[in-house]
Short mmCIF file of C-alpha atoms in Angstrom, two decimals:
data_model
loop_
_atom_site.label_atom_id
_atom_site.label_comp_id
_atom_site.label_asym_id
_atom_site.label_seq_id
_atom_site.Cartn_x
_atom_site.Cartn_y
_atom_site.Cartn_z
CA MET A 1 77.41 87.17 81.86
CA GLU A 2 81.09 86.73 79.36
CA LEU A 3 82.63 87.41 82.49
CA GLU A 4 81.15 83.91 83.80
CA LYS A 5 81.84 82.41 80.41
CA ILE A 6 85.41 82.61 80.97
CA LEU A 7 85.60 81.71 85.00
CA LEU A 8 83.58 78.42 83.48
CA HIS A 9 86.75 78.03 81.12
CA GLU A 10 84.30 78.72 77.67
CA LYS A 11 85.58 81.10 75.39
CA PRO A 12 83.52 84.38 75.79
CA SER A 13 82.20 86.35 73.02
CA ARG A 14 84.18 89.22 73.37
CA PHE A 15 86.63 90.70 75.71
CA VAL A 16 85.59 91.16 79.26
CA TYR A 17 86.87 94.89 80.83
CA ALA A 18 86.91 94.86 84.39
CA PRO A 19 88.88 97.78 85.54
CA ASN A 20 89.57 99.03 89.41
CA TYR A 21 88.76 102.69 90.03
CA TRP A 22 88.11 102.26 93.75
CA GLN A 23 90.93 104.47 94.97
CA TRP A 24 90.51 106.77 92.16
CA PHE A 25 86.65 107.50 92.79
CA LYS A 26 87.50 107.51 96.36
CA HIS A 27 89.84 110.64 95.61
CA GLN A 28 87.92 112.67 93.09
CA VAL A 29 85.00 112.33 96.05
CA SER A 30 87.07 113.21 99.03
CA HIS A 31 88.84 116.64 97.01
CA ASN A 32 85.79 117.48 95.23
CA LYS A 33 87.12 116.24 91.57
CA VAL A 34 83.79 114.42 90.24
CA PRO A 35 83.44 115.40 86.85
CA ASP A 36 79.94 116.28 86.08
CA GLU A 37 79.70 113.36 83.45
CA ILE A 38 79.45 111.62 87.21
CA SER A 39 78.62 113.43 89.51
CA HIS A 40 75.25 111.32 90.19
CA CYS A 41 77.42 108.23 90.84
CA ASN A 42 76.76 107.78 94.58
CA THR A 43 79.79 104.21 94.53
CA LEU A 44 81.74 102.73 92.89
CA LEU A 45 79.27 100.34 91.57
CA ASP A 46 77.25 103.04 90.16
CA LEU A 47 80.30 104.60 88.32
CA TYR A 48 80.89 100.87 86.68
CA ASN A 49 77.12 100.56 85.85
CA TYR A 50 77.24 104.12 84.22
CA LEU A 51 80.52 103.03 82.40
CA GLY A 52 78.69 99.70 81.39
CA VAL A 53 81.92 97.88 82.13
CA ASP A 54 81.99 94.24 83.88
CA VAL A 55 82.46 93.62 87.54
CA PHE A 56 84.84 91.99 88.54
CA SER A 57 85.76 93.22 91.61
CA ARG A 58 86.99 92.92 95.48
CA ASN A 59 86.71 96.98 96.24
CA ILE A 60 82.80 97.39 95.68
CA TYR A 61 82.49 96.58 99.16
CA SER A 62 86.17 97.78 101.01
CA ASP A 63 86.56 101.30 103.01
CA PRO A 64 90.08 102.47 101.78
CA GLU A 65 90.17 104.69 104.98
CA LYS A 66 90.35 101.63 106.85
CA TYR A 67 92.65 99.00 105.19
CA TRP A 68 93.88 98.21 102.12
CA PHE A 69 91.06 95.24 101.27
CA GLY A 70 88.64 93.75 103.13
CA GLY A 71 85.71 94.28 104.73
CA ILE A 72 83.95 90.74 104.57
CA CYS A 73 85.45 88.41 107.07
CA ASP A 74 85.43 89.94 110.75
CA GLU A 75 88.85 89.72 112.60
CA VAL A 76 88.72 87.96 115.84
CA LEU A 77 91.32 88.27 118.54
CA ASP A 78 90.70 85.72 121.72
CA ASP A 79 92.61 86.67 125.12
CA PHE A 80 93.69 90.21 124.08
CA GLU A 81 91.96 93.40 124.48
CA ILE A 82 92.02 95.76 121.14
CA PHE A 83 92.26 99.33 121.70
CA GLU A 84 91.96 101.69 119.20
CA ARG A 85 92.02 105.19 118.84
CA LYS A 86 91.60 108.01 115.63
CA THR A 87 92.92 111.27 115.77
CA LEU A 88 93.37 114.09 112.99
CA SER A 89 96.89 115.43 111.76
CA GLY A 90 95.71 117.93 109.72
CA LYS A 91 93.43 116.19 106.76
CA ASP A 92 95.18 112.59 107.35
CA LYS A 93 93.76 110.20 109.43
CA ILE A 94 95.40 108.09 111.97
CA ILE A 95 94.38 104.68 113.58
CA SER A 96 96.39 103.68 116.71
CA ARG A 97 95.65 100.20 117.70
CA GLU A 98 96.59 98.24 121.21
CA TYR A 99 96.26 94.52 121.48
CA ARG A 100 97.05 93.54 125.07
CA THR A 101 97.12 90.27 126.55
CA SER A 102 98.27 89.18 130.33
CA ARG A 103 101.48 88.48 128.81
CA GLY A 104 102.08 92.08 127.26
CA ILE A 105 101.06 94.39 124.40
CA LEU A 106 101.86 95.02 121.01
CA ASP A 107 100.49 98.02 118.87
CA GLU A 108 100.92 99.39 115.65
CA LYS A 109 99.82 102.45 113.88
CA LEU A 110 98.26 102.90 110.10
CA THR A 111 97.76 106.92 108.35
CA TYR A 112 95.49 107.58 106.07
CA ILE A 113 97.24 110.51 103.70
CA PHE A 114 94.61 112.84 102.77
CA ASN A 115 96.23 114.25 100.07
CA GLU A 116 97.15 111.09 97.81
CA SER A 117 93.84 109.05 99.18
CA THR A 118 96.43 105.94 100.50
CA LEU A 119 96.72 104.41 103.70
CA VAL A 120 100.19 103.55 104.81
CA GLN A 121 101.74 101.72 107.66
CA THR A 122 103.52 104.00 110.64
CA LYS A 123 104.30 101.55 113.00
CA PHE A 124 104.53 98.12 112.31
CA LEU A 125 103.31 95.59 114.74
CA ILE A 126 106.34 93.57 115.57
CA THR A 127 109.37 96.31 115.23
CA ASP A 128 111.55 93.38 117.70
CA TYR A 129 111.03 90.00 116.43
CA VAL A 130 113.62 88.38 118.91
CA LYS A 131 112.15 90.10 121.95
CA ASP A 132 108.53 89.81 120.67
CA PHE A 133 108.44 86.80 119.34
CA GLU A 134 106.77 84.59 122.37
CA LEU A 135 103.93 87.44 122.25
CA PHE A 136 103.55 87.54 118.69
CA SER A 137 103.43 83.74 118.75
CA HIS A 138 100.70 83.62 120.89
CA PHE A 139 98.74 87.01 118.92
CA LEU A 140 98.60 84.35 115.44
CA ALA A 141 98.02 81.38 117.59
CA ASN A 142 94.13 83.49 119.28
CA ARG A 143 93.86 85.12 115.86
CA ARG A 144 90.79 84.25 113.94
CA TRP A 145 88.34 85.08 110.54
CA GLU A 146 84.85 84.82 110.97
CA PHE A 147 83.04 84.60 107.57
CA ASN A 148 80.66 87.38 107.54
CA SER A 149 77.43 86.01 105.16
CA GLU A 150 75.68 89.13 105.74
CA LYS A 151 78.20 91.43 104.14
CA PHE A 152 78.74 89.29 101.48
CA ASN A 153 75.02 89.20 100.78
CA ASN A 154 74.47 92.92 100.74
CA ALA A 155 77.16 93.06 98.41
CA SER A 156 76.31 90.34 95.83
CA ARG A 157 72.57 91.89 95.92
CA SER A 158 74.70 95.19 94.59
CA ALA A 159 76.19 93.57 91.96
CA GLY A 160 73.23 92.03 90.84
CA ASP A 161 73.53 90.03 87.68
CA LYS A 162 75.79 92.37 86.12
CA GLY A 163 78.91 91.40 88.05
CA ILE A 164 81.07 89.33 90.53
CA PRO A 165 82.45 90.72 93.89
CA ILE A 166 85.43 88.53 94.71
CA ALA A 167 86.18 88.02 98.36
CA GLY A 168 89.51 89.76 99.03
CA GLU A 169 89.82 88.66 102.04
CA PHE A 170 93.19 86.36 102.54
CA PHE A 171 97.07 86.60 102.67
CA SER A 172 99.57 84.55 102.72
CA PRO A 173 101.86 83.64 105.57
CA LEU A 174 104.61 85.80 103.52
CA LYS A 175 102.45 88.58 103.39
CA MET A 176 101.70 88.23 107.25
CA LEU A 177 105.08 88.88 108.04
CA HIS A 178 104.70 91.82 105.60
CA PHE A 179 102.21 93.12 107.60
CA THR A 180 103.30 92.89 110.59
CA MET A 181 106.74 93.17 110.56
CA GLY A 182 107.32 95.27 107.36
CA PRO A 183 109.16 93.32 104.26
CA VAL A 184 112.79 94.35 105.07
CA ASN A 185 112.47 92.90 108.89
CA SER A 186 110.98 89.84 107.77
CA VAL A 187 113.30 88.98 105.24
CA TYR A 188 116.16 89.89 108.13
CA PHE A 189 113.75 87.30 110.81
CA LEU A 190 113.54 84.66 107.98
CA MET A 191 117.47 84.52 107.40
CA GLU A 192 118.11 84.75 110.86
CA TYR A 193 115.64 81.99 111.96
CA PRO A 194 113.85 80.28 110.11
CA GLU A 195 112.91 77.45 111.94
CA LYS A 196 110.66 80.32 114.30
CA ALA A 197 109.28 81.79 111.11
CA ARG A 198 107.58 78.52 109.96
CA GLU A 199 106.35 78.20 113.72
CA LEU A 200 104.83 81.05 112.97
CA VAL A 201 103.82 80.67 109.19
CA VAL A 202 101.84 77.19 110.34
CA LEU A 203 99.71 79.52 112.65
CA HIS A 204 98.64 81.68 110.35
CA GLU A 205 98.08 79.26 107.20
CA LYS A 206 95.61 77.32 109.66
CA ALA A 207 93.71 80.57 110.72
CA GLN A 208 93.78 81.55 106.88
CA LEU A 209 92.59 78.50 105.44
CA ARG A 210 89.88 77.56 108.03
CA CYS A 211 88.20 81.35 106.86
CA ILE A 212 88.66 80.11 103.35
CA GLU A 213 86.79 77.55 103.92
CA GLN A 214 84.04 78.97 105.76
CA THR A 215 83.99 81.54 102.85
CA VAL A 216 83.55 79.46 99.98
CA LYS A 217 81.38 76.67 101.83
CA SER A 218 78.61 79.96 102.18
CA GLY A 219 78.86 79.88 98.24
CA VAL A 220 80.98 82.58 97.58
CA ARG A 221 82.75 82.27 93.57
CA VAL A 222 86.02 83.96 93.79
CA ILE A 223 88.48 84.52 96.67
CA MET A 224 91.71 86.50 96.36
CA SER A 225 94.73 86.41 98.57
CA MET A 226 95.85 90.04 98.62
CA ASP A 227 99.61 89.42 98.25
CA ASN A 228 101.27 92.03 96.40
CA LEU A 229 103.19 89.30 94.61
CA ASP A 230 106.06 90.38 93.40
CA THR A 231 110.02 88.49 92.97
CA MET A 232 111.45 91.12 94.82
CA PHE A 233 109.37 90.70 98.00
CA HIS A 234 107.96 86.84 96.97
CA PRO A 235 111.42 85.37 95.43
CA PRO A 236 111.22 81.75 94.51
CA ASP A 237 112.54 79.85 97.00
CA TYR A 238 110.68 82.08 99.52
CA VAL A 239 107.11 81.50 98.17
CA GLN A 240 108.22 77.80 97.93
CA GLU A 241 109.28 77.21 101.93
CA TYR A 242 106.93 79.65 103.48
CA SER A 243 103.50 79.91 100.79
CA SER A 244 103.49 77.36 98.74
CA SER A 245 101.43 74.89 101.60
CA TYR A 246 99.08 77.76 101.78
CA TYR A 247 98.65 78.32 98.41
CA LYS A 248 98.10 74.62 97.39
CA GLU A 249 95.79 73.76 100.26
CA ALA A 250 93.35 76.74 99.07
CA SER A 251 93.44 76.45 95.70
CA LYS A 252 92.05 72.84 96.39
CA LEU A 253 89.71 74.08 98.74
CA CYS A 254 88.24 76.22 96.45
CA ARG A 255 88.24 73.48 93.57
CA SER A 256 86.02 71.33 96.05
CA TYR A 257 83.69 73.89 96.70
CA GLY A 258 83.32 75.01 92.87
CA ALA A 259 85.16 78.32 93.73
CA LYS A 260 87.99 79.83 91.97
CA PHE A 261 91.17 81.71 93.91
CA PHE A 262 93.21 84.37 92.55
CA ILE A 263 96.10 85.95 93.96
CA HIS A 264 96.77 89.83 93.45
CA ALA A 265 99.50 90.36 91.89
CA CYS A 266 101.96 93.79 91.97
CA GLY A 267 105.52 94.25 90.05
CA GLN A 268 107.58 91.38 88.96
CA GLN A 269 106.17 87.84 87.86
CA LYS A 270 108.47 86.25 85.86
CA ASP A 271 110.33 84.10 87.87
CA ASN A 272 107.24 83.05 89.96
CA LEU A 273 104.90 82.54 87.11
CA LYS A 274 105.19 78.71 86.78
CA LEU A 275 105.82 77.89 90.33
CA ILE A 276 102.42 79.38 90.86
CA SER A 277 100.51 78.40 88.16
CA SER A 278 101.68 74.97 89.60
CA TYR A 279 100.14 75.07 93.12
CA GLY A 280 96.52 75.08 91.13
CA VAL A 281 95.58 78.52 91.91
CA ASP A 282 93.10 79.98 89.46
CA GLY A 283 94.42 83.30 88.29
CA LEU A 284 96.48 86.48 88.88
CA GLU A 285 95.22 90.07 89.20
CA GLY A 286 96.76 92.84 88.12
CA VAL A 287 99.89 91.68 85.69
CA ALA A 288 101.54 94.73 84.44
CA SER A 289 103.72 94.74 81.48
CA PRO A 290 107.26 96.42 81.40
CA PRO A 291 108.48 98.92 82.69
CA LEU A 292 106.52 98.28 85.81
CA GLY A 293 106.99 94.80 85.61
CA ASP A 294 108.90 91.98 83.98
CA VAL A 295 106.49 90.15 81.88
CA MET A 296 104.40 90.80 78.71
CA LEU A 297 100.95 89.54 79.21
CA ASP A 298 100.70 86.80 76.13
CA GLU A 299 103.94 85.50 77.54
CA ALA A 300 102.36 85.49 81.29
CA MET A 301 100.21 83.43 79.21
CA ARG A 302 102.32 81.53 77.80
CA ASP A 303 104.28 80.53 80.92
CA THR A 304 101.41 79.47 83.15
CA ARG A 305 98.57 76.03 82.38
CA ASP A 306 95.87 76.61 80.22
CA GLY A 307 92.63 77.71 81.85
CA PHE A 308 95.38 80.22 84.05
CA ILE A 309 93.20 83.41 84.08
CA ILE A 310 95.06 86.38 84.11
CA THR A 311 93.67 89.97 84.67
CA GLY A 312 95.75 93.93 83.83
CA GLY A 313 96.77 95.15 80.65
CA ILE A 314 96.31 99.39 82.46
CA SER A 315 98.81 100.22 84.72
CA ALA A 316 99.62 103.92 85.38
CA MET A 317 102.13 103.74 82.51
CA GLU A 318 99.70 103.64 79.90
CA THR A 319 97.69 105.57 82.14
CA ARG A 320 100.42 108.61 82.04
CA ASN A 321 101.84 107.62 78.64
CA LEU A 322 99.02 107.25 76.35
CA LYS A 323 98.31 111.04 75.73
CA SER A 324 95.61 111.07 72.97
CA ARG A 325 92.28 109.09 72.37
CA ASP A 326 93.81 107.92 69.04
CA ASP A 327 97.11 106.49 71.26
CA ILE A 328 94.54 104.85 73.80
CA PHE A 329 92.90 103.22 70.46
CA ASP A 330 95.96 101.83 68.99
CA TYR A 331 97.25 100.50 71.63
CA VAL A 332 94.11 98.42 72.78
CA GLU A 333 93.79 96.91 69.41
CA LYS A 334 97.04 95.53 69.52
CA LEU A 335 96.54 94.45 72.86
CA PHE A 336 93.64 92.47 71.83
CA ARG A 337 94.94 91.23 68.91
CA LYS A 338 98.31 89.57 70.62
CA MET A 339 95.58 88.36 73.06
CA LEU A 340 93.37 86.45 70.68
CA PRO A 341 94.18 83.17 71.44
CA TYR A 342 93.94 83.54 75.13
CA LYS A 343 90.41 85.46 75.20
CA ASN A 344 89.39 82.55 77.25
CA ARG A 345 91.51 83.29 80.27
CA PHE A 346 92.37 87.36 79.97
CA ILE A 347 90.42 89.61 81.86
CA PHE A 348 91.25 93.52 80.52
CA SER A 349 91.65 94.96 83.54
CA SER A 350 93.89 97.77 85.88
CA SER A 351 97.52 96.42 86.91
CA CYS A 352 97.01 96.92 90.30
CA ASN A 353 95.58 100.60 90.14
CA THR A 354 94.60 103.45 88.87
CA ALA A 355 96.25 106.42 89.48
CA ILE A 356 94.68 109.32 90.84
CA ASP A 357 95.99 112.03 88.78
CA THR A 358 94.03 109.73 85.77
CA SER A 359 91.74 112.05 83.62
CA TRP A 360 88.30 111.13 83.23
CA GLU A 361 88.70 111.35 79.69
CA THR A 362 91.57 109.04 79.73
CA ILE A 363 88.98 106.82 81.25
CA LYS A 364 86.57 107.13 78.67
CA ASN A 365 88.87 106.74 76.13
CA PHE A 366 89.67 103.41 78.06
CA ARG A 367 86.28 102.40 77.97
CA ASP A 368 85.27 103.51 74.40
CA ALA A 369 88.81 101.42 72.81
CA TRP A 370 86.85 98.46 74.53
CA LEU A 371 83.83 98.88 73.12
CA GLU A 372 85.56 99.56 69.45
CA PHE A 373 88.03 96.09 69.74
CA ARG A 374 86.10 94.31 72.32
CA ASP A 375 84.55 91.93 69.57
CA ILE A 376 87.54 91.95 67.11
CA LYS A 377 88.13 88.65 65.51
#
């Protein structure tokens, strides 16, 4: 398997192509827009196998209506009762959760927007970080995750020998704050109460590392921290202060069990590249070139250590702006020629996701361009 060679720091005989059509496929199915050519595809994996692309995915087992990622590790909350209510607003699905303990109640709300096939947080768990600090600290101290080997083995069996499923289950302390109180309030909290923030960081990191060890000890070969690592929300000084320990320890754990540790990237990466590479992280998923990102792929390769893997190359800008088959072929040929020196650590892929309005012809044209130029010398 050529993908295997990249993970082993060997040079593949061709360019590896592992796109992400998770949201796109879900949208086509939900809105009865599946092209006739792929009407036989019942799952995302069926689509990948039909296209003949490489499978390096954290999505083949995930349900986009439940959460943005995950599905392998089970969340456990001690000393809390969880009450979940699902309702409809038109075709939108609303998930309301309450976490009750003798110390108080925390609640959050998620909404799956049908027309956009996307999940959004409509109420954060923490809205007053001063009033709720002690309760939130208790919440984090009692939250843990348990690796579910049966779920992962099912995903692995589905992928077979054609690909590698990624356990995209984890998230950094900084991302934990974004998830629970929102990016804006997270910044205010970090500026006003840095010492209290460090207390929460330690609690979350400990729980995450415990589950990471369980996961890689069970034989999972690749895990991913779903951080949307964008310098707008993860500036280098914040990464260094609140996430560096987690990244270093997670990378170390993965190495000790022969696994790889990736971070999901989104947006601007340039100012974090050398820092992230220095932590021992094995790679970034979904690096986008300007204007959605701020660094070209070959430049990102030069800014990271030898062996650091980067996936990306197709963002919404490419799928929307490259109008013809010739445009796509020209783009892919030029990109592959530029990335030839880095073929051993580059995976041609979607930069974050594939827009739901991407045409089936565009998807096929990118696949065909890859087939045409994947053996380029």
